[in-house]
Coordinates of C-alpha atoms in Angstrom, one line a residue:
X179 CA -30.0 50.1 16.9
X180 CA -31.8 48.2 14.1
X181 CA -29.2 49.3 11.6
X182 CA -26.4 48.3 13.9
X183 CA -27.9 44.8 14.4
X184 CA -28.4 44.5 10.6
X185 CA -24.8 45.5 10.0
X186 CA -23.6 43.1 12.6
X187 CA -25.6 40.2 11.0
X188 CA -24.2 41.1 7.6
X189 CA -20.7 41.1 9.0
X190 CA -21.2 37.6 10.5
X191 CA -22.6 36.3 7.2
X192 CA -19.7 37.8 5.2
X193 CA -17.2 36.2 7.6
X194 CA -18.9 32.8 7.3
X195 CA -19.0 33.2 3.5
X196 CA -15.3 34.1 3.5
X197 CA -14.3 31.0 5.5
X198 CA -16.4 28.8 3.3
X199 CA -15.0 30.2 0.1
X200 CA -11.4 29.8 1.3
X201 CA -12.0 26.2 2.3
X202 CA -13.7 25.5 -1.0
X203 CA -11.0 27.1 -3.0
X204 CA -8.3 25.1 -1.2
X205 CA -10.1 21.9 -1.8
X206 CA -10.6 22.7 -5.5
X207 CA -6.9 23.6 -5.8
X208 CA -5.8 20.2 -4.3
X209 CA -8.3 18.5 -6.7
X210 CA -6.9 20.3 -9.7
X211 CA -3.4 19.5 -8.6
X212 CA -4.1 15.7 -8.9
X213 CA -6.4 15.7 -11.9
X214 CA -3.6 15.6 -14.5
X215 CA -2.2 12.5 -12.8
X216 CA -5.4 10.6 -12.9
X217 CA -5.9 7.4 -15.0
X218 CA -3.7 5.3 -17.2
X219 CA -2.5 8.2 -19.2
X220 CA -2.0 10.5 -16.2
X221 CA 1.2 12.6 -15.9
X222 CA 3.8 12.6 -13.2
X223 CA 4.8 15.3 -10.7
X224 CA 8.3 16.2 -9.9
X225 CA 8.6 17.2 -6.2
X226 CA 11.7 19.0 -5.1
X227 CA 12.2 19.6 -1.3
X228 CA 14.4 22.2 0.4
X229 CA 17.3 19.8 0.3
X230 CA 17.0 19.5 -3.5
X231 CA 15.9 15.8 -3.1
X232 CA 13.7 14.8 -6.1
X233 CA 10.7 12.6 -6.1
X234 CA 9.0 11.8 -9.4
X235 CA 5.6 10.3 -8.9
X236 CA 1.9 10.4 -9.7
X237 CA 0.9 8.7 -6.4
X238 CA -1.8 10.8 -4.9
X239 CA -0.9 10.2 -1.2
X240 CA 2.8 10.9 -1.9
X241 CA 2.0 14.2 -3.8
X242 CA -0.3 15.6 -1.1
X243 CA 2.0 14.4 1.6
X244 CA 4.8 16.6 0.2
X245 CA 2.7 19.7 -0.8
X246 CA 3.3 22.7 1.4
X247 CA -0.1 23.8 2.5
X248 CA -1.1 26.1 5.4
X249 CA -3.3 23.4 7.0
X250 CA -3.7 25.3 10.3
X251 CA -5.8 28.0 8.6
X252 CA -7.4 26.0 5.8
X253 CA -9.6 23.3 7.2
X254 CA -10.4 21.6 3.8
X255 CA -6.6 21.1 3.1
X256 CA -6.2 19.2 6.4
X257 CA -9.4 17.2 6.0
X258 CA -8.5 16.1 2.4
X259 CA -5.0 15.2 3.4
X260 CA -6.3 13.0 6.2
X261 CA -8.8 11.5 3.9
X262 CA -6.0 10.6 1.4
X263 CA -3.8 9.2 4.0
X264 CA -6.6 7.0 5.4
X265 CA -7.6 5.8 2.0
X266 CA -4.1 5.0 1.0
X267 CA -3.2 3.2 4.2
X268 CA -6.3 1.1 4.2
X269 CA -6.8 0.2 0.6
X270 CA -3.7 1.4 -1.4
X271 CA -5.9 2.9 -4.1
X272 CA -8.6 5.5 -4.6
X273 CA -6.7 8.4 -3.2
X274 CA -7.0 10.5 -6.4
X275 CA -10.6 9.5 -6.9
X276 CA -11.4 10.8 -3.4
X277 CA -9.6 14.1 -3.8
X278 CA -10.9 14.8 -7.3
X279 CA -14.5 14.0 -6.3
X280 CA -14.2 16.1 -3.1
X281 CA -12.9 19.0 -5.1
X282 CA -15.7 18.7 -7.6
X283 CA -18.4 18.6 -4.9
X284 CA -16.9 21.8 -3.4
X285 CA -16.8 23.5 -6.8
X286 CA -20.5 22.8 -7.4
X287 CA -21.4 23.7 -3.8
X288 CA -19.7 27.1 -4.4
X289 CA -21.9 27.6 -7.4
X290 CA -25.1 26.7 -5.4
X291 CA -24.0 29.1 -2.6
X292 CA -23.6 31.9 -5.1
X293 CA -27.1 31.2 -6.3
X294 CA -28.4 31.7 -2.8
X295 CA -28.7 28.1 -1.5
X296 CA -27.6 27.8 2.1
X297 CA -24.8 25.4 3.0
X298 CA -27.1 23.5 5.3
X299 CA -29.4 22.8 2.4
X300 CA -26.5 21.6 0.3
X301 CA -25.3 19.3 3.0
X302 CA -28.8 17.8 3.4
X303 CA -28.9 17.2 -0.3
X304 CA -25.4 15.8 -0.5
X305 CA -26.1 13.5 2.4
X306 CA -29.2 12.1 0.8
X307 CA -27.3 11.5 -2.4
X308 CA -24.3 9.9 -0.7
X309 CA -26.6 7.4 1.1
X310 CA -28.3 6.6 -2.1
X311 CA -25.0 6.2 -3.9
X312 CA -23.9 3.6 -1.4
X313 CA -27.1 1.6 -2.1
X314 CA -26.8 1.9 -5.9
X315 CA -23.1 0.9 -6.0
X316 CA -24.0 -2.3 -4.0
X317 CA -26.7 -3.1 -6.5
X318 CA -24.3 -2.6 -9.4
X319 CA -21.5 -4.8 -8.0
X320 CA -20.7 -8.4 -8.8
X321 CA -18.9 -11.1 -6.8
X322 CA -15.3 -12.2 -7.0
X323 CA -13.4 -14.8 -5.1
X324 CA -9.7 -15.5 -4.3
X325 CA -9.7 -18.2 -6.9
X326 CA -10.8 -15.8 -9.7
X327 CA -7.3 -14.8 -10.7
X328 CA -8.4 -13.2 -13.9
X329 CA -10.5 -10.6 -12.2
X330 CA -7.9 -10.1 -9.5
X331 CA -5.2 -9.5 -12.1
X332 CA -7.5 -6.9 -13.7
X333 CA -7.9 -5.2 -10.4
X334 CA -4.1 -5.1 -9.8
X335 CA -3.5 -3.8 -13.3
X336 CA -6.0 -1.0 -13.0
X337 CA -4.6 0.0 -9.6
X338 CA -1.0 0.1 -10.9
X339 CA -1.6 1.4 -14.5
X340 CA -0.4 4.9 -15.0
X341 CA 2.1 4.8 -12.2
X342 CA 5.2 4.2 -14.3
X343 CA 4.3 0.5 -14.8
X344 CA 1.9 0.7 -17.8
X345 CA 4.1 -1.1 -20.3
X346 CA 4.6 -4.2 -18.0
X347 CA 1.2 -4.0 -16.2
X348 CA 0.3 -7.6 -17.0
X349 CA 3.6 -8.9 -15.6
X350 CA 3.4 -7.0 -12.3
X351 CA -0.3 -7.7 -11.9
X352 CA 0.4 -11.4 -12.2
X353 CA 3.2 -11.2 -9.6
X354 CA 1.1 -9.2 -7.2
X355 CA -1.9 -11.5 -7.3
X356 CA 0.3 -14.6 -6.8
X357 CA 2.0 -12.9 -3.9
X358 CA -1.4 -12.2 -2.2
X359 CA -2.7 -15.7 -2.9
X360 CA 0.5 -17.2 -1.5
X361 CA -0.1 -15.6 2.0
X362 CA -3.9 -15.8 2.0
X363 CA -5.4 -18.2 4.5
X364 CA -9.1 -18.6 4.8
X365 CA -9.6 -15.0 3.7
X366 CA -7.1 -13.6 6.1
X367 CA -4.2 -11.7 4.4
X368 CA -1.4 -10.3 6.4
X369 CA 0.5 -7.8 4.3
X370 CA 3.5 -8.1 6.6
X371 CA 4.0 -11.6 5.1
X372 CA 4.7 -10.0 1.7
X373 CA 8.0 -8.2 1.3
X374 CA 9.5 -6.2 -1.6
X375 CA 13.2 -6.0 -2.4
X376 CA 14.5 -3.6 -5.0
X377 CA 17.8 -4.0 -6.9
X378 CA 18.8 -1.4 -9.5
X379 CA 19.6 -2.9 -12.9
X380 CA 17.7 -4.6 -15.7
X381 CA 14.2 -3.6 -16.4
X382 CA 10.9 -3.8 -14.5
X383 CA 9.9 -6.7 -16.6
X384 CA 12.7 -8.7 -15.0
X385 CA 11.0 -8.6 -11.6
X386 CA 10.2 -12.0 -10.1
X387 CA 8.2 -13.5 -7.2
X388 CA 9.7 -15.9 -4.8
X389 CA 7.1 -18.1 -3.0
X390 CA 9.3 -18.2 0.0
X391 CA 12.0 -15.9 1.3
X392 CA 14.5 -13.6 -0.3
X393 CA 16.8 -11.9 2.2
X394 CA 19.7 -9.5 2.1
X395 CA 22.1 -10.8 4.7
X396 CA 25.8 -11.4 5.2
X397 CA 27.7 -13.9 3.1
X398 CA 28.3 -17.4 4.6
X399 CA 30.6 -17.0 7.6
X400 CA 33.3 -18.9 5.6
X401 CA 33.9 -18.9 1.9
X402 CA 34.5 -22.7 2.1
X403 CA 30.9 -23.2 3.0
X404 CA 28.5 -24.3 0.2
X405 CA 26.7 -21.6 -1.7
X406 CA 23.7 -23.7 -2.4
X407 CA 22.0 -26.5 -0.5
X408 CA 19.4 -28.9 -1.8
X409 CA 16.8 -30.5 0.5
X410 CA 17.5 -27.9 3.1
X411 CA 16.9 -28.6 6.8
X412 CA 17.1 -25.2 8.4
X413 CA 17.8 -24.1 12.0
X414 CA 17.0 -20.6 13.1
X415 CA 19.1 -19.7 16.1
X416 CA 18.4 -16.5 18.1
X417 CA 21.6 -16.7 20.2
X418 CA 25.4 -16.8 19.8
X419 CA 26.7 -20.1 18.5
X420 CA 29.8 -20.6 20.5
X421 CA 30.9 -22.6 23.6
X422 CA 30.1 -21.1 26.9
X423 CA 33.7 -20.6 27.8
X424 CA 34.3 -18.7 24.6
X425 CA 32.0 -15.9 25.7
X426 CA 34.8 -13.7 27.0
X427 CA 32.6 -10.7 27.4
X428 CA 30.9 -12.4 30.4
X429 CA 34.0 -13.2 32.5
X430 CA 37.8 -12.9 32.7
X431 CA 39.9 -16.1 32.4
X432 CA 43.3 -16.3 34.0
X433 CA 45.9 -18.9 33.0
X434 CA 48.6 -19.9 35.5
X435 CA 50.5 -22.3 33.2
X436 CA 51.1 -22.5 29.5
X437 CA 49.5 -25.9 29.3
X438 CA 46.3 -24.3 30.7
X439 CA 46.0 -22.4 27.5
X440 CA 46.2 -25.5 25.4
X441 CA 43.7 -27.3 27.6
X442 CA 41.3 -24.3 27.3
X443 CA 41.6 -24.4 23.5
X444 CA 41.0 -28.1 23.5
X445 CA 37.9 -27.5 25.6
X446 CA 36.6 -24.8 23.2
X447 CA 37.2 -27.1 20.3
X448 CA 35.4 -30.0 22.1
X449 CA 32.5 -27.8 23.1
X450 CA 32.2 -26.4 19.6
X451 CA 32.3 -30.0 18.2
X452 CA 29.4 -31.0 20.5
X453 CA 27.4 -28.0 19.3
X454 CA 28.0 -28.9 15.6
X455 CA 27.4 -32.6 16.2
X456 CA 24.0 -31.7 17.7
X457 CA 23.1 -30.0 14.5
X458 CA 24.5 -32.8 12.4
X459 CA 22.6 -35.4 14.4
X460 CA 19.4 -33.6 13.5
X461 CA 20.3 -33.4 9.8
X462 CA 20.6 -29.6 9.8
X463 CA 22.5 -28.3 6.8
X464 CA 21.6 -24.6 6.9
X465 CA 21.8 -22.3 9.9
X466 CA 20.6 -18.7 10.1
X467 CA 21.9 -17.1 13.3
X468 CA 20.9 -13.6 14.6
X469 CA 24.1 -13.3 16.7
X470 CA 27.8 -14.2 16.2
X471 CA 29.3 -17.6 15.5
X472 CA 32.7 -18.4 17.1
X473 CA 35.7 -19.1 14.8
X474 CA 36.1 -22.7 15.8
X475 CA 32.4 -23.4 15.3
X476 CA 32.5 -21.8 11.8
X477 CA 35.3 -24.2 10.8
X478 CA 33.5 -27.2 12.1
X479 CA 30.3 -26.1 10.4
X480 CA 32.2 -25.8 7.1
X481 CA 33.8 -29.2 7.5
X482 CA 30.4 -30.7 7.9
X483 CA 29.0 -29.0 4.8
X484 CA 26.7 -26.7 6.7
X485 CA 25.8 -23.3 5.3
X486 CA 25.7 -20.7 8.1
X487 CA 25.2 -17.0 8.3
X488 CA 25.6 -14.7 11.3
X489 CA 23.9 -11.5 12.5
X490 CA 20.8 -12.2 10.3
X491 CA 18.1 -9.6 11.0
X492 CA 15.5 -10.8 13.5
X493 CA 12.6 -9.9 11.1
X494 CA 14.3 -12.0 8.4
X495 CA 14.6 -14.9 10.7
X496 CA 10.9 -14.6 11.6
X497 CA 10.1 -14.7 7.9
X498 CA 12.4 -17.7 7.3
X499 CA 10.7 -19.5 10.2
X500 CA 7.2 -18.7 9.0
X501 CA 8.0 -19.8 5.4
X502 CA 9.8 -23.1 6.3
X503 CA 7.9 -24.1 9.4
X504 CA 11.0 -23.6 11.6
X505 CA 11.0 -22.4 15.2
X506 CA 13.6 -20.0 16.4
X507 CA 15.6 -21.5 19.3
X508 CA 17.9 -19.9 21.8
X509 CA 19.8 -23.1 22.8
X510 CA 21.0 -25.6 20.2
X511 CA 20.9 -28.4 22.8
X512 CA 17.1 -27.8 23.1
X513 CA 16.7 -28.4 19.3
X514 CA 13.7 -30.6 18.5
X515 CA 12.9 -32.2 15.1
X516 CA 9.8 -30.0 15.0
X517 CA 12.0 -26.9 15.2
X518 CA 13.7 -27.6 11.9
X519 CA 12.4 -25.8 8.8
X520 CA 12.3 -27.5 5.4
X521 CA 12.9 -26.1 1.9
X522 CA 13.8 -27.6 -1.5
X523 CA 16.7 -25.2 -2.0
X524 CA 18.7 -22.5 -0.2
X525 CA 21.1 -20.6 -2.4
X526 CA 23.2 -17.4 -2.3
X527 CA 22.5 -15.8 -5.7
X528 CA 23.8 -12.8 -7.5
X529 CA 21.3 -10.2 -8.6
X530 CA 23.1 -7.3 -10.4
X531 CA 25.6 -6.1 -7.9
X532 CA 23.8 -7.6 -4.9
X533 CA 23.9 -11.1 -3.4
X534 CA 20.8 -12.4 -1.8
X535 CA 19.8 -15.7 -0.1
X536 CA 16.8 -17.4 -1.8
X537 CA 14.8 -20.0 0.1
X538 CA 12.5 -21.8 -2.3
X539 CA 10.3 -24.9 -2.4
X540 CA 8.7 -24.5 1.0
X541 CA 5.7 -26.7 1.5
X542 CA 3.4 -24.0 3.0
X543 CA 5.4 -20.8 2.6
X544 CA 2.9 -18.2 4.0
X545 CA 5.5 -15.8 2.8
X546 CA 6.2 -14.1 -0.5
X547 CA 9.0 -11.8 -1.7
X548 CA 8.8 -9.7 -4.8
X549 CA 12.2 -8.8 -6.2
X550 CA 11.7 -5.6 -8.2
X551 CA 14.2 -4.6 -10.9
X552 CA 14.6 -1.2 -12.6
X553 CA 17.1 0.9 -14.4
X554 CA 17.4 3.9 -12.1
X555 CA 16.7 4.4 -8.4
X556 CA 13.9 7.1 -8.9
X557 CA 11.9 4.8 -11.2
X558 CA 12.5 1.8 -8.9
X559 CA 11.2 3.6 -5.9
X560 CA 8.0 4.5 -7.8
X561 CA 7.6 0.9 -8.9
X562 CA 7.9 -0.3 -5.3
X563 CA 5.2 2.2 -4.1
X564 CA 3.0 1.1 -7.0
X565 CA 3.4 -2.6 -6.2
X566 CA 2.7 -2.0 -2.5
X567 CA -0.5 -0.2 -3.5
X568 CA -1.5 -3.0 -5.9
X569 CA -1.0 -5.6 -3.2
X570 CA -3.2 -3.6 -0.8
X571 CA -5.9 -3.2 -3.5
X572 CA -5.9 -6.9 -4.3
X573 CA -6.3 -7.7 -0.6
X574 CA -9.2 -5.2 -0.3
X575 CA -10.8 -6.9 -3.3
X576 CA -10.6 -10.4 -1.7
X577 CA -11.9 -9.0 1.6
X578 CA -14.8 -7.2 -0.1
X579 CA -15.7 -10.0 -2.4
X580 CA -17.2 -7.6 -4.8
X581 CA -16.2 -5.6 -7.9
X582 CA -17.7 -2.6 -9.7
X583 CA -17.2 -1.5 -13.3
X584 CA -14.3 1.0 -13.6
X585 CA -13.3 3.8 -16.0
X586 CA -16.2 6.0 -14.9
X587 CA -19.0 3.5 -15.7
X588 CA -20.4 3.1 -12.2
X589 CA -20.2 6.8 -11.5
X590 CA -22.1 7.6 -14.7
X591 CA -24.8 5.0 -13.9
X592 CA -25.3 6.2 -10.3
X593 CA -25.4 9.8 -11.5
X594 CA -28.1 8.9 -14.1
X595 CA -30.3 7.3 -11.4
X596 CA -29.7 10.2 -8.9
X597 CA -30.8 12.8 -11.5
X598 CA -34.0 10.9 -12.2
X599 CA -34.8 10.4 -8.5
X600 CA -34.1 14.0 -7.7
X601 CA -37.3 14.9 -9.6
X602 CA -39.2 13.3 -6.7
X603 CA -37.6 15.6 -4.1
X604 CA -39.9 18.6 -3.6
X605 CA -37.6 20.9 -1.8
X606 CA -34.2 22.6 -2.2
X607 CA -32.3 19.4 -1.7
X608 CA -33.2 18.6 -5.3
X609 CA -30.6 21.1 -6.5
X610 CA -27.9 19.7 -4.3
X611 CA -28.7 16.1 -5.4
X612 CA -28.4 17.1 -9.0
X613 CA -25.1 18.8 -8.3
X614 CA -23.9 15.6 -6.6
X615 CA -25.0 13.5 -9.6
X616 CA -23.1 15.8 -12.0
X617 CA -20.0 15.8 -9.7
X618 CA -19.8 12.0 -10.1
X619 CA -19.1 12.5 -13.7
X620 CA -15.9 14.3 -13.0
X621 CA -14.2 10.8 -13.0
X622 CA -15.0 9.9 -16.7
X623 CA -14.6 13.5 -17.7
X624 CA -11.1 13.7 -16.2
X625 CA -10.2 10.3 -17.8
X626 CA -11.2 11.7 -21.2
X627 CA -9.3 14.9 -20.8
X628 CA -6.1 13.1 -19.8
X629 CA -6.5 10.8 -22.8
X630 CA -6.7 13.8 -25.1
X631 CA -10.3 13.4 -26.0
X632 CA -13.1 15.9 -25.9
X633 CA -14.8 15.6 -22.5
X634 CA -18.2 16.9 -23.7
X635 CA -18.4 14.4 -26.5
X636 CA -17.3 11.6 -24.2
X637 CA -20.0 12.5 -21.6
X638 CA -22.7 12.8 -24.2
X639 CA -21.9 9.3 -25.5
X640 CA -21.6 7.9 -22.0
X641 CA -25.1 9.2 -21.0
X642 CA -26.5 7.9 -24.3
X643 CA -25.2 4.4 -23.6
X644 CA -26.4 4.4 -20.0
X645 CA -29.9 5.7 -21.1
X646 CA -30.0 2.6 -23.3
X647 CA -29.3 0.4 -20.2
X648 CA -25.6 -0.2 -21.0
X649 CA -24.6 -0.1 -17.4
X650 CA -21.0 -1.1 -17.9
X651 CA -20.2 1.6 -20.5
X652 CA -17.1 3.5 -19.5
X653 CA -14.1 5.2 -21.1
X654 CA -11.8 2.4 -22.4
X655 CA -8.2 3.7 -22.3
X656 CA -6.6 1.7 -25.2
X657 CA -9.2 2.7 -27.8
X658 CA -10.2 6.0 -26.1
X659 CA -13.8 5.2 -26.8
X660 CA -16.9 4.4 -24.7
X661 CA -17.4 0.7 -24.5
X662 CA -18.1 -2.2 -22.0
X663 CA -15.3 -1.8 -19.4
X664 CA -16.0 -5.1 -17.7
X665 CA -15.3 -7.0 -21.0
X666 CA -12.2 -4.8 -21.3
X667 CA -11.0 -5.9 -17.8
X668 CA -11.4 -2.5 -16.2
X669 CA -12.8 -3.3 -12.8
X670 CA -12.3 -1.9 -9.3
X671 CA -13.0 -3.2 -5.7
X672 CA -16.4 -2.2 -4.5
X673 CA -15.1 -1.2 -1.0
X674 CA -12.3 0.9 -2.4
X675 CA -14.5 2.9 -4.7
X676 CA -17.3 3.2 -2.1
X677 CA -14.9 4.5 0.6
X678 CA -13.4 7.0 -1.9
X679 CA -16.8 8.4 -2.8
X680 CA -18.3 8.4 0.7
X681 CA -15.1 9.6 2.4
X682 CA -14.9 12.5 -0.1
X683 CA -18.6 13.3 0.7
X684 CA -18.0 13.4 4.4
X685 CA -15.1 15.8 4.0
X686 CA -17.3 18.2 2.0
X687 CA -20.0 17.9 4.7
X688 CA -17.5 19.0 7.3
X689 CA -16.1 21.8 5.2
X690 CA -19.6 23.3 4.4
X691 CA -20.5 23.3 8.1
X692 CA -17.4 25.3 9.1
X693 CA -18.3 29.0 9.7
X694 CA -15.1 30.2 11.3
X695 CA -11.5 29.2 12.1
X696 CA -10.6 30.1 15.7
X697 CA -6.9 30.0 16.8
X698 CA -6.6 27.8 19.9
X699 CA -4.6 28.9 22.9
X700 CA -1.2 27.4 23.6
X701 CA -1.2 24.4 25.8
X702 CA 0.8 26.1 28.5
X703 CA -1.3 29.2 28.7
X704 CA -3.5 29.6 31.8
X705 CA -7.3 29.7 31.4

């Protein structure tokens, strides 16, 4: 009986160990998948789906979103994927940092388990270290405001560098920061107010920012209408612009005599003339309509020099109204002076093969449009993803109000302090805390490897500098040496970095606590 119980206990321990090992190996594999893509010199991945569609990217969220992993039986894969999605959606950056750090924590936890340390002890040590890391990172941060454009541009450049935009990082960083500053109001930044439009052709350096609106809509309803309007007074109409009698879809009209037809056309013309006169009386010279415009109304609008479009998308009209101060109306006869939007210029312009309306010179635009150019569609898609991530990261920086040194500097400094403080821990947690501190250095080590430098020499020099109280020492990409990264403009948002580190730690806590994977019953099965 004693032997059977002992055998049963061993079987349970073996099963727990097997589940833990599988989870750790999966987490390490995902980490290793992203490590070559990390940093300004990271490589790209080519992803080919079952339909032979190709995506070329080094975006962490995109890569893990496309990887075929058996998430139902590998808990760590699901947890890491959810972590990356959350990090990307919330901050736009830090996805690879989170994945790589989580994988390194799991790798070092596996070594500790093999040495006989129980997963619970590892979790306790990791938990102490993660709490202390949050405190230390706050101590090593420094303030930034929305008016500090230099630091914000550094943040944007770091977030976007290595994602196919390295050569023109300064240009895009400037555009991204200006776009965010355009829509910022008292610290509130609505990313829906920033749109990106891509047009193949040219180079990425040809991208421009419109502090206003850039919309892809139909041409003016008549070619005789002006293509550009100065001192624009804009009406946004969310209804058909046509006389009531012209709405033939709502009723049938029967004519008993030929002259009735003439009278009806005269009525339509008179009614259309009244509509247009209402606009003219208010000084309106540009009309964006979400519905159709009757033929007679179009002619009269053209004769009065009014630029008009039909079937403009509702979201575009909302953006126009927000940028120009207009209010969308459903009845032209209810138009008030306060409903009219103002802009210095509205113009239909040619961009490559595309024609777009530009609305510029708005007094308080609260709307920004980034027009992104690029040679081929694949590269342009990646540039757009990168820019959206940069925008989200700059917003996170402004909301946080704090920056930390990048390029592995803050990780090295926190790791140094954790190793020193671990000596005061008089139980098994000390081993886990030291492992956590060493795991933090996976960031500068990976940067060094991807730059083609010896990681051991780099880490030795980093530790030497930090022992000499050079807290901002990190791996400077251009020179490939250890130097002051803040002076080099390599900084990251405090909240983005903190969430990546703490989020990765929490994933590892959960993985190490899992002892079994149990298939759940189907929802329609009886109890």
